[in-house]
Amino acid sequence: MRQLSDIIFNQHPLMLPRSATVKEACQKMCEHHVGSVLVTDNRNQLVGIFTGRDAVYRVLAAAKSGADTQLGEVMTEAPDTMAPDKTAIDALRAMWEGGFRHIPVVKDGKILGVVSRGDFKGAEHDRLDEERGLWEHMR
């Protein structure tokens, strides 16, 4: 089973301050072909995450201006994180249980990367499906 450290090896996650605008974040996400921005404070500590889903639900659907809305207003604060020694199935399980698609990888307060559901292979998704089936059968 792959560890998260193998998946994020040499990754340079997209990070922006909470004062960055949604428009800027969306432009950067497009440029980097990623679905999330890790929002940091002035010490590069993780304070939130902003995703494409947030752009739709918290900005567009709420009729807010992407040019005027700062990430700090619409990000998910204090997102769940995982350590790099956790496995792919640990991350998939946390995402499924939490109802989200991205999870930052952090060690000792340092941001190492971010994984999304799309980073995982079919076998890892199959294993999660098996686990979910077993849990539902046991209820």
PDB file of C-alpha atoms in Angstrom, residues 14 24-34:
ATOM      1  CA  LEU A  14      -0.362  25.871  -4.413  1.00  0.00           C
ATOM      2  CA  GLU A  24      -6.646  35.057  -8.093  1.00  0.00           C
ATOM      3  CA  ALA A  25      -6.995  31.610  -6.508  1.00  0.00           C
ATOM      4  CA  CYS A  26      -9.110  30.306  -9.398  1.00  0.00           C
ATOM      5  CA  GLN A  27      -6.649  31.672 -11.950  1.00  0.00           C
ATOM      6  CA  LYS A  28      -3.738  29.994 -10.135  1.00  0.00           C
ATOM      7  CA  MET A  29      -5.679  26.722  -9.861  1.00  0.00           C
ATOM      8  CA  CYS A  30      -6.218  26.811 -13.648  1.00  0.00           C
ATOM      9  CA  GLU A  31      -2.557  27.644 -14.337  1.00  0.00           C
ATOM     10  CA  HIS A  32      -1.330  24.804 -12.119  1.00  0.00           C
ATOM     11  CA  HIS A  33      -4.079  22.321 -13.100  1.00  0.00           C
ATOM     12  CA  VAL A  34      -5.067  21.694  -9.481  1.00  0.00           C
TER      13      VAL A  34
END
